[in-house]
mmCIF file of C-alpha atoms in Angstrom:
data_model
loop_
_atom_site.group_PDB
_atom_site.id
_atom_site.type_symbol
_atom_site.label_atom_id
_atom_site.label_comp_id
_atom_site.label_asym_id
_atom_site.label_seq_id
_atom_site.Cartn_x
_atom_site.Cartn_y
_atom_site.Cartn_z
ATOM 1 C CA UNK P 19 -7.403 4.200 31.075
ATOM 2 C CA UNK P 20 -6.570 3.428 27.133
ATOM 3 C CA UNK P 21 -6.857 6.452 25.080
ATOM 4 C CA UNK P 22 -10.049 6.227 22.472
ATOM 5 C CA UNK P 23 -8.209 8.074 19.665
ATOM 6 C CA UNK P 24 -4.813 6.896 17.985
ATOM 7 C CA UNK P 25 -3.064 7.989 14.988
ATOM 8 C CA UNK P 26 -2.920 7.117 11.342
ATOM 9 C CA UNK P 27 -1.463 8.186 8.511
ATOM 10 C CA UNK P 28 -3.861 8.541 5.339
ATOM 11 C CA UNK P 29 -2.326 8.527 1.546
ATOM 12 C CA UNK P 30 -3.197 9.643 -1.700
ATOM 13 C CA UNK P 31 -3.142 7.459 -4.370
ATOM 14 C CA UNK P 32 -4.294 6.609 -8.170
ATOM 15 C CA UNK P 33 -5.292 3.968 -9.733
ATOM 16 C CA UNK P 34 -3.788 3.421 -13.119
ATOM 17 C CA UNK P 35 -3.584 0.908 -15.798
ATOM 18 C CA UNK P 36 -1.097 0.975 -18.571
ATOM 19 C CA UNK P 37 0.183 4.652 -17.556
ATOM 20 C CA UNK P 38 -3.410 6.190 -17.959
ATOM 21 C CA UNK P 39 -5.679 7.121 -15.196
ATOM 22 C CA UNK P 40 -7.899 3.999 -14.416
ATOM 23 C CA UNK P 41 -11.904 4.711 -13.048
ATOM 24 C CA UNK P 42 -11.678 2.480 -10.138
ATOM 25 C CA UNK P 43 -14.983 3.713 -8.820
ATOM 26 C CA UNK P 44 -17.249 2.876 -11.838
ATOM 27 C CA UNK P 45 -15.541 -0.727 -12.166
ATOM 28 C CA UNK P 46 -16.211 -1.188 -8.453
ATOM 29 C CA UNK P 47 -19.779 -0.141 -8.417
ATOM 30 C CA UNK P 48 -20.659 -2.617 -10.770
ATOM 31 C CA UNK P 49 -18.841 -5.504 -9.144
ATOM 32 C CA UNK P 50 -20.234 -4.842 -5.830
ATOM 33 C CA UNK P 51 -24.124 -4.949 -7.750
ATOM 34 C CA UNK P 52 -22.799 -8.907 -8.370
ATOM 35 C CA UNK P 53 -21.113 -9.325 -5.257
ATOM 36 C CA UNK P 54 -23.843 -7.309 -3.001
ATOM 37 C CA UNK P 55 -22.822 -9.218 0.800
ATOM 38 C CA UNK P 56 -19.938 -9.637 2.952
ATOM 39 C CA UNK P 57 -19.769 -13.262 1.980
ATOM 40 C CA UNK P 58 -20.038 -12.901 -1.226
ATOM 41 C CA UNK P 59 -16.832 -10.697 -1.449
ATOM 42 C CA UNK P 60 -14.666 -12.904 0.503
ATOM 43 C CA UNK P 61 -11.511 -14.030 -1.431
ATOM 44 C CA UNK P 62 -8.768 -16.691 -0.380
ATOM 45 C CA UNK P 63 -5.296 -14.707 -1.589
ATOM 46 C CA UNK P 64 -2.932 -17.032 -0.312
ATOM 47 C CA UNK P 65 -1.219 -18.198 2.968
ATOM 48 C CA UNK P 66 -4.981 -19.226 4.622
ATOM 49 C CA UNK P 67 -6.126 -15.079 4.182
ATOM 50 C CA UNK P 68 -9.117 -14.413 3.519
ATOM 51 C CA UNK P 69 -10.271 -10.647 2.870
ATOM 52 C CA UNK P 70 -13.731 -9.246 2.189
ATOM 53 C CA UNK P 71 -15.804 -6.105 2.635
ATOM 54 C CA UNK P 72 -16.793 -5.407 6.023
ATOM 55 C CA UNK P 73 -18.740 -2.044 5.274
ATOM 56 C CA UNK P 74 -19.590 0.131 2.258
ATOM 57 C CA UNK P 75 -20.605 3.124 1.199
ATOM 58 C CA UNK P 76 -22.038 5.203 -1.666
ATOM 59 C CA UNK P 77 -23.189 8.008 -0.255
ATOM 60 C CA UNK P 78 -21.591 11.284 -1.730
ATOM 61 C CA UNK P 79 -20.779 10.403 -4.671
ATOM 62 C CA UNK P 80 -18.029 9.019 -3.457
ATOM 63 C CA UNK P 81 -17.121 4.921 -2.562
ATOM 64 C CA UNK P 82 -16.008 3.890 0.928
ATOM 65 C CA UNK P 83 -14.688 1.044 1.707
ATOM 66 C CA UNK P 84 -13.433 -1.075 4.710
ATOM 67 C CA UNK P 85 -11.519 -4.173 4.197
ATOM 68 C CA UNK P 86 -11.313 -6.954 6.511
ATOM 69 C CA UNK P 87 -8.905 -9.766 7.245
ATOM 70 C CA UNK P 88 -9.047 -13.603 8.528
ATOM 71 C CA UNK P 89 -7.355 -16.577 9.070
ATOM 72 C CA UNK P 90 -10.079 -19.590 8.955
ATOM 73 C CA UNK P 91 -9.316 -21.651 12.204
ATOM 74 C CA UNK P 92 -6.861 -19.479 13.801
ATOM 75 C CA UNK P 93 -6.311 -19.738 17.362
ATOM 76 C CA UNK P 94 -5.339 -15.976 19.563
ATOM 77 C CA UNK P 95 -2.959 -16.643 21.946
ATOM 78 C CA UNK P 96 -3.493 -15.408 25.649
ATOM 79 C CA UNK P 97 -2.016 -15.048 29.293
ATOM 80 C CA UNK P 98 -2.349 -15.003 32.514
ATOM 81 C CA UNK P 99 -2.850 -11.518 33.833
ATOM 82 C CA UNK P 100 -1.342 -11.209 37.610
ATOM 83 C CA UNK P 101 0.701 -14.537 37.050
ATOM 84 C CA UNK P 102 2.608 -15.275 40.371
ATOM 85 C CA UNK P 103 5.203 -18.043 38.523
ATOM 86 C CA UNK P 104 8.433 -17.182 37.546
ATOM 87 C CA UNK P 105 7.259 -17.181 33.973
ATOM 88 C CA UNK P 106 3.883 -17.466 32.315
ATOM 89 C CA UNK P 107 2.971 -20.514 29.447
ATOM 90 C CA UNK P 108 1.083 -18.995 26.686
ATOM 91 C CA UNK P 109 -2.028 -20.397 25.958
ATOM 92 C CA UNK P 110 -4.736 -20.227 23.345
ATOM 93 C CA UNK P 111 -8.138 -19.113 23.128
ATOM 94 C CA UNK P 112 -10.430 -20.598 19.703
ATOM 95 C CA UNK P 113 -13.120 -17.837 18.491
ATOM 96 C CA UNK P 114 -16.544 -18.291 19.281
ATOM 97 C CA UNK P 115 -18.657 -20.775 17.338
ATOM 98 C CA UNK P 116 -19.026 -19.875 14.090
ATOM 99 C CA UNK P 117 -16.859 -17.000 14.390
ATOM 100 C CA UNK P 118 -13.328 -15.785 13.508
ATOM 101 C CA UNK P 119 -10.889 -13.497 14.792
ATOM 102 C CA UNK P 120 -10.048 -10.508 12.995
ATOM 103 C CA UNK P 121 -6.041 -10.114 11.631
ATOM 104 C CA UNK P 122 -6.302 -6.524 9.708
ATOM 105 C CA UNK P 123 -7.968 -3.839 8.101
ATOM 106 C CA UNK P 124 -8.010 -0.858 5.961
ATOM 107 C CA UNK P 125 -10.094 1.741 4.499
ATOM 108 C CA UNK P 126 -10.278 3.007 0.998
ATOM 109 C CA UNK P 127 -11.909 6.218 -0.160
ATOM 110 C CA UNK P 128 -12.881 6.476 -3.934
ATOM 111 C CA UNK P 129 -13.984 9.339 -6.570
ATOM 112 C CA UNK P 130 -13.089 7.980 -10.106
ATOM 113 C CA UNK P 131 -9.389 7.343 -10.334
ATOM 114 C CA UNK P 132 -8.461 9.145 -7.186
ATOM 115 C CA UNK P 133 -8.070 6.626 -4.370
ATOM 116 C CA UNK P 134 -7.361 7.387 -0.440
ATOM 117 C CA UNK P 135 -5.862 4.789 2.025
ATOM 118 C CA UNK P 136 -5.707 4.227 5.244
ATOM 119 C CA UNK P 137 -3.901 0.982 6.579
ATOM 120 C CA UNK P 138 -4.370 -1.356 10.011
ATOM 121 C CA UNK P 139 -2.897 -4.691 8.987
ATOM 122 C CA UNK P 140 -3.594 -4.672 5.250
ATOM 123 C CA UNK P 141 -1.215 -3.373 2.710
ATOM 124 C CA UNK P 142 -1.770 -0.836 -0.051
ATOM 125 C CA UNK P 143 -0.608 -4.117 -2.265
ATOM 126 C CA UNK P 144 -2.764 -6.462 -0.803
ATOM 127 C CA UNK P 145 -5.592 -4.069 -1.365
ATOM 128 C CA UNK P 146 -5.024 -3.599 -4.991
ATOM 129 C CA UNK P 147 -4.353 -7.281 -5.107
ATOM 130 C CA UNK P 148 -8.026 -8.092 -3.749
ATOM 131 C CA UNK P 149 -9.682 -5.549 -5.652
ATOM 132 C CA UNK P 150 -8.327 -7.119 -9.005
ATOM 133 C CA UNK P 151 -9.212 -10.575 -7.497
ATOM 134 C CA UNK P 152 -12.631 -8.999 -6.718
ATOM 135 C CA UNK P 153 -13.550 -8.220 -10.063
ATOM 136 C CA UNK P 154 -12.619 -11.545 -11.610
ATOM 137 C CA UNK P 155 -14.536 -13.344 -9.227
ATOM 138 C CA UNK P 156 -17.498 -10.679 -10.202
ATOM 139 C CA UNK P 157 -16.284 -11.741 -13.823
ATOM 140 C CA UNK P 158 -14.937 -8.138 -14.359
ATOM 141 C CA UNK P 159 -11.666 -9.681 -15.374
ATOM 142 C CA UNK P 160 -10.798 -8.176 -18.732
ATOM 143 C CA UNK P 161 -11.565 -4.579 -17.179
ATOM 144 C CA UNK P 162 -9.564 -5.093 -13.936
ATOM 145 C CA UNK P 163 -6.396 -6.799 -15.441
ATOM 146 C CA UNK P 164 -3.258 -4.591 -14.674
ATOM 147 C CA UNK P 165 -4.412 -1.702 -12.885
ATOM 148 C CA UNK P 166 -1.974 -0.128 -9.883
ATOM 149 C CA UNK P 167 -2.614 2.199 -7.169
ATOM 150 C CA UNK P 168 0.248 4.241 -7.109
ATOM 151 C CA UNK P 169 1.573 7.492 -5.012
ATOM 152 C CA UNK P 170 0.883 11.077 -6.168
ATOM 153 C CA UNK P 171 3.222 13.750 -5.991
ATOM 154 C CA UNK P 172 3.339 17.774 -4.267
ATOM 155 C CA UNK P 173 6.300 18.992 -5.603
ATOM 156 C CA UNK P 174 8.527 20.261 -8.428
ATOM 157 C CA UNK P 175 10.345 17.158 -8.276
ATOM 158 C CA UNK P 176 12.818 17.774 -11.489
ATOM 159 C CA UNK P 177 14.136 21.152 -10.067
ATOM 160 C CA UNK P 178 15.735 20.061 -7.270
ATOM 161 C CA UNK P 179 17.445 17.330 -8.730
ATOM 162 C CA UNK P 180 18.888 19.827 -11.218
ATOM 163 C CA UNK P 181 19.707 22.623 -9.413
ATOM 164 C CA UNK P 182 20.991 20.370 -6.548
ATOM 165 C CA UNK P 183 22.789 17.269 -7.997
ATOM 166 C CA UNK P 184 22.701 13.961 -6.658
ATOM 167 C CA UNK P 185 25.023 12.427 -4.084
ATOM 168 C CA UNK P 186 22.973 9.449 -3.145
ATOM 169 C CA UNK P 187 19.512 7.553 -3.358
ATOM 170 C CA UNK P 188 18.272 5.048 -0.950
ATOM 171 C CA UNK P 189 15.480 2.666 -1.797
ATOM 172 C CA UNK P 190 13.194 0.323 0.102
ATOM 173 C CA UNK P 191 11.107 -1.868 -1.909
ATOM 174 C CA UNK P 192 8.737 -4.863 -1.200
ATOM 175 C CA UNK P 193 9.960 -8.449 -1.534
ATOM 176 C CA UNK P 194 6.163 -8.878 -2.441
ATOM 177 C CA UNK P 195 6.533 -6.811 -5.143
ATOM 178 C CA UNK P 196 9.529 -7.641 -6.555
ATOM 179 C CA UNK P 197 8.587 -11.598 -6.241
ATOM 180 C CA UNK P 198 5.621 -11.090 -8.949
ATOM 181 C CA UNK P 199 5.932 -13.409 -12.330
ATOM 182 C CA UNK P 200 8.022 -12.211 -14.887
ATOM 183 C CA UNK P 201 4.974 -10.933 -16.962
ATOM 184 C CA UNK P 202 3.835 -8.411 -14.690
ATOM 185 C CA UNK P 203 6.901 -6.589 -13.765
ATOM 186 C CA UNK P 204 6.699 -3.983 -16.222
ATOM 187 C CA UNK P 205 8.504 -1.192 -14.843
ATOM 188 C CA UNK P 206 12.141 -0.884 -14.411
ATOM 189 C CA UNK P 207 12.750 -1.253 -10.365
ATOM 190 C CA UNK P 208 10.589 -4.832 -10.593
ATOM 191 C CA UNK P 209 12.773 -6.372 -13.772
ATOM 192 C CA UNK P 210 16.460 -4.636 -12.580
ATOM 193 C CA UNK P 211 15.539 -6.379 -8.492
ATOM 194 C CA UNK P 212 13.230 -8.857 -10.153
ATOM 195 C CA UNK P 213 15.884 -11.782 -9.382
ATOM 196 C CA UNK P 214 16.415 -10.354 -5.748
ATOM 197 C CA UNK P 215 12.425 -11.412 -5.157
ATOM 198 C CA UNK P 216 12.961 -14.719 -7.125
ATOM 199 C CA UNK P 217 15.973 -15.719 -4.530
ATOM 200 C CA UNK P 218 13.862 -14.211 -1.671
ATOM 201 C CA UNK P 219 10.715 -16.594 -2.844
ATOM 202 C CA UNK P 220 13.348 -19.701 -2.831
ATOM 203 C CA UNK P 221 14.761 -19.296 0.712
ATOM 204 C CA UNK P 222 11.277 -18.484 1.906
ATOM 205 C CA UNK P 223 9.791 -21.622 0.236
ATOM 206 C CA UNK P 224 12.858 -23.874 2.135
ATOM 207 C CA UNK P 225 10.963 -23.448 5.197
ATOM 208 C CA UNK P 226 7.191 -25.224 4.672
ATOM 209 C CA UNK P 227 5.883 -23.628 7.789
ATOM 210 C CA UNK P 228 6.019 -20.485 6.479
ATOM 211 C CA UNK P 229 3.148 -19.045 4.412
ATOM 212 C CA UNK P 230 5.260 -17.406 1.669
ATOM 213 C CA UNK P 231 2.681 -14.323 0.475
ATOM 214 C CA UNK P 232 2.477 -13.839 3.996
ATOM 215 C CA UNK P 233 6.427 -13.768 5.304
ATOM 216 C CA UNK P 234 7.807 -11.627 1.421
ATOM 217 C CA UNK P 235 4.674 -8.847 2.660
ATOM 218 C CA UNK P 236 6.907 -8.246 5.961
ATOM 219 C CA UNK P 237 10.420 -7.955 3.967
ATOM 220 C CA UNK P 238 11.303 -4.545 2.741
ATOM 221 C CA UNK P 239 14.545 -5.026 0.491
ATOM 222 C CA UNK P 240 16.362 -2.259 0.707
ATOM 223 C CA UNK P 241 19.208 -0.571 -2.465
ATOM 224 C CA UNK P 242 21.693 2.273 -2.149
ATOM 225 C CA UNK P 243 23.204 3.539 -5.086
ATOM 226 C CA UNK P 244 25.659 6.589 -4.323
ATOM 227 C CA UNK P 245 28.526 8.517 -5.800
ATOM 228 C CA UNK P 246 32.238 7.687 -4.766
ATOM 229 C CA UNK P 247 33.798 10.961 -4.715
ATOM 230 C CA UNK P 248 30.923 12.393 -4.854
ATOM 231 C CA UNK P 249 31.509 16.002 -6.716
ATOM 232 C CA UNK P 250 34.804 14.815 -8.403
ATOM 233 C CA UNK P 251 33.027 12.072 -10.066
ATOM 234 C CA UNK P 252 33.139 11.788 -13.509
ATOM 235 C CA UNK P 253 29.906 13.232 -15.282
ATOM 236 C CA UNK P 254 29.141 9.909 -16.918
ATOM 237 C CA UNK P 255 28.696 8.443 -13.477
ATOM 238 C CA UNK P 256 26.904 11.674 -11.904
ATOM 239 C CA UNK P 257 24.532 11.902 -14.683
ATOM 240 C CA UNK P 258 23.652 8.137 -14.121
ATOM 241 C CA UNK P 259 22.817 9.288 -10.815
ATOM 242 C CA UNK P 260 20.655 12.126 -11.754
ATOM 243 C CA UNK P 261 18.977 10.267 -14.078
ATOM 244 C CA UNK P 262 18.516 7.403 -11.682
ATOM 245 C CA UNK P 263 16.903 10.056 -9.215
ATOM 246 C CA UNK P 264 14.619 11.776 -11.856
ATOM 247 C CA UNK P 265 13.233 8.306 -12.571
ATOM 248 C CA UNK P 266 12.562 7.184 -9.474
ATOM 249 C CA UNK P 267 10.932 10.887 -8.880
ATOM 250 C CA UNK P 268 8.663 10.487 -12.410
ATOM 251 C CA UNK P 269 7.672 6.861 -12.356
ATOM 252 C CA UNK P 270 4.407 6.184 -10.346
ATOM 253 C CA UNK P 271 4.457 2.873 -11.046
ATOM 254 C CA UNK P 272 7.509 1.537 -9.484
ATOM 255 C CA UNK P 273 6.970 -0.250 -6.584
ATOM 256 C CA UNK P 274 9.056 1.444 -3.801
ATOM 257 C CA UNK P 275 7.717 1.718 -0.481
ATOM 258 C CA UNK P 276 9.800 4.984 0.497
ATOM 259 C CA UNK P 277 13.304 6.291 -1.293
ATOM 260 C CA UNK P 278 15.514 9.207 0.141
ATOM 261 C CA UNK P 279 17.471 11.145 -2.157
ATOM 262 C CA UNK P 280 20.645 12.929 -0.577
ATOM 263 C CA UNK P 281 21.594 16.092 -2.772
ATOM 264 C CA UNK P 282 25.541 16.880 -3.544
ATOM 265 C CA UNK P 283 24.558 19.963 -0.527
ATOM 266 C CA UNK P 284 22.938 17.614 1.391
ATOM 267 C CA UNK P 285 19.231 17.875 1.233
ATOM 268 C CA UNK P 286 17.870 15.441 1.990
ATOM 269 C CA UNK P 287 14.607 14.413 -0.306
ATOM 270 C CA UNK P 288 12.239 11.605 1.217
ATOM 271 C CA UNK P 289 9.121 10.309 -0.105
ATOM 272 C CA UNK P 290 7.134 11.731 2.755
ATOM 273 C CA UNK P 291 7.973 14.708 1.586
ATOM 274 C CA UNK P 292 7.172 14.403 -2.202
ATOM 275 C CA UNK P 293 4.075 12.174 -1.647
ATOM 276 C CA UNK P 294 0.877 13.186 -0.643
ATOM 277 C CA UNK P 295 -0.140 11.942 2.927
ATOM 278 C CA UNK P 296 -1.007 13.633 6.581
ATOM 279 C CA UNK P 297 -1.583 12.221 9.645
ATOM 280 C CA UNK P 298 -4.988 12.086 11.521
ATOM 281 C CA UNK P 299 -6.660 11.363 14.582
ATOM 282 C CA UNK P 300 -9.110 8.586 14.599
ATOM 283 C CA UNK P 301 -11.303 6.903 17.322
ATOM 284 C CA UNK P 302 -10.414 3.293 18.172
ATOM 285 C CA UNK P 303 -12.484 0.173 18.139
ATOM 286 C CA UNK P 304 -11.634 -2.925 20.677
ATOM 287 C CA UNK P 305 -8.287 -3.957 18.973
ATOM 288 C CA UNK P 306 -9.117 -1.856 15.564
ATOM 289 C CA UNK P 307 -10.344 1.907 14.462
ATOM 290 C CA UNK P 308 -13.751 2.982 13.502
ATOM 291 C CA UNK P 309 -14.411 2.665 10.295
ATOM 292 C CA UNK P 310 -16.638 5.646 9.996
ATOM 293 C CA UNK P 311 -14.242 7.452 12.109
ATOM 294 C CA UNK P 312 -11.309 6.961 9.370
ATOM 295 C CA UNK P 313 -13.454 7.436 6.462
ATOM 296 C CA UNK P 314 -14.755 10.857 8.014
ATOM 297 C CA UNK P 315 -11.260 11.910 7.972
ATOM 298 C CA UNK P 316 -10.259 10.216 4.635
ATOM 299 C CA UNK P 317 -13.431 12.767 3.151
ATOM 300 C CA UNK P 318 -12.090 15.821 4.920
ATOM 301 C CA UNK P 319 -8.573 14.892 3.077
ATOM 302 C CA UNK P 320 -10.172 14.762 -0.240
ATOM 303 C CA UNK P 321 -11.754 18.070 0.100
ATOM 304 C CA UNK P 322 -9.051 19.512 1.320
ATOM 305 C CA UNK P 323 -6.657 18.746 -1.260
ATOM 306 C CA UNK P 324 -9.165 19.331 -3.719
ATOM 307 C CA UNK P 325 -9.734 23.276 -2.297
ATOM 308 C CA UNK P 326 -5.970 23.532 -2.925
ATOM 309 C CA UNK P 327 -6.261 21.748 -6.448
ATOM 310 C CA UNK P 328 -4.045 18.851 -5.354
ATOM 311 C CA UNK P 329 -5.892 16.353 -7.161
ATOM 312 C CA UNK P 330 -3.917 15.363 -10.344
ATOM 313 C CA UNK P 331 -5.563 14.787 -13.587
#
């Protein structure tokens, strides 16, 4: 029998606009009193998707939120169970009349600028990207322009890149991010890679078949920049390196996806250990998870980190 409980990992985020912390709860109140149904919040972001908000919640003082994901007229393949042929021809099942089938979901808990996420199928970018879609169609688009969620931070990040050293630094980051227009990649990662995303978007684009939002959210590009000769390295070179490290350790708004940072002992720094996240056990739901299942745990995180004053200001 299939379990009823599976595991997810929950994440602590901010949102943030220009640097500054960015009240993502007030500005989402007041587009949900224009946009007040699950129709009325569905938005088109490219590639035939189509998110909206399947459930929300006020209660608490706090926003919950669980996003929802379709493909209009999108077919789910099937097979035959028990098949006695040598091999078994896929076929295709349509949704019910006047139906669709779910492709994704995640849930979102909110208190001001402090944002918690929990994914199944939709990105941490392709939520921000349908929030700030969201509000302009809720004509909340001077307030919403810019803002970011990005991860917070545990540790005393600085010191161990200076008592330590740097031998190497690993970086994944999206080929979604990195293929934004040149006016919104304002940190350093997007306009140093920026042309890596612009190549990516070309090759992607030779193929028509291929929705290209869609196929650059699956790519993670990934950069290694490390010392050769590691402690006999000139200092110009290993302070690059430091400096490389400390940035990529300060800057919330760069768009990497996970980094590990190998120290001249051999440390080894990862972003699962300098971001804030746990893992949980949630109930399931046919081929999803219960939404009030995650968002009971996504509270209990909240209070938990902000018992141990966690919560950054």
């Amino acid at each position: 029998m299939a379990s009823d409980k599976t595991t997810k990992t929950l994440y602590y985020l901010r949102a943030r606009r220009d640097g500054n912390p960015f009240d993502l709860q007030a500005l989402m109140t007041r587009a949900r009193r224009r946009k007040s149904n699950c129709g009325a919040t569905e938005i088109e972001l490219g590639g035939g998707d189509v998110v909206r908000i399947q459930h929300y919640s006020a209660a608490g003082g706090r926003l919950r939120l669980h996003l929802s994901r379709y493909v209009p007229g999108v077919s789910a393949s099937t097979l035959q169970p028990k098949a006695t042929s040598a091999e078994d021809d896929e076929g295709t099942q349509a949704p019910p009349r006047g139906k669709e089938f779910k492709d994704g979901d995640c849930f979102l808990l909110i208190k001001d600028h402090h944002v918690l996420y929990c994914g199944h199928g939709i990105s941490k970018e392709k939520a921000a990207l349908y929030l700030s879609q969201l509000f302009r169609a809720a004509n909340l688009h001077d307030e919403s322009s810019g803002f970011d969620l990005v991860p917070a931070s545990n540790l005393d990040k600085l010191k161990l890149i200076q008592e330590h050293g740097v031998k190497s630094i690993q970086l994944a980051v999206s080929a979604f991010d990195l293929s934004l227009p040149e006016a919104r990649r304002k940190n350093w990662i997007s306009k140093s890679f920026g042309k890596i995303g612009d190549e990516l978007s070309a090759l992607v684009n030779r193929d028509q078949a291929i929705a290209e939002q869609k196929a650059l959210e699956d790519l993670i590009v990934n950069v290694e920049v490390r010392l050769d000769g590691n402690t006999r390295a000139v200092q110009g070179s290993q302070d690059f390196i430091e400096g490389l490290a400390e940035t990529v350790l300060e800057d919330d708004d760069t768009p990497i996806s996970d980094f590990l940072i190998v120290t001249q002992d051999g440390e080894r720094i990862t972003s699962r250990a300098i971001r804030l996240q746990t893992k949980v056990s949630v109930e399931t739901k046919d081929n999803s998870v219960s939404h009030n299942s995650v968002w009971t745990e996504l509270g209990t995180y909240f209070d938990q980190m902000a018992q141990g004053n966690l919560l950054e200001q």
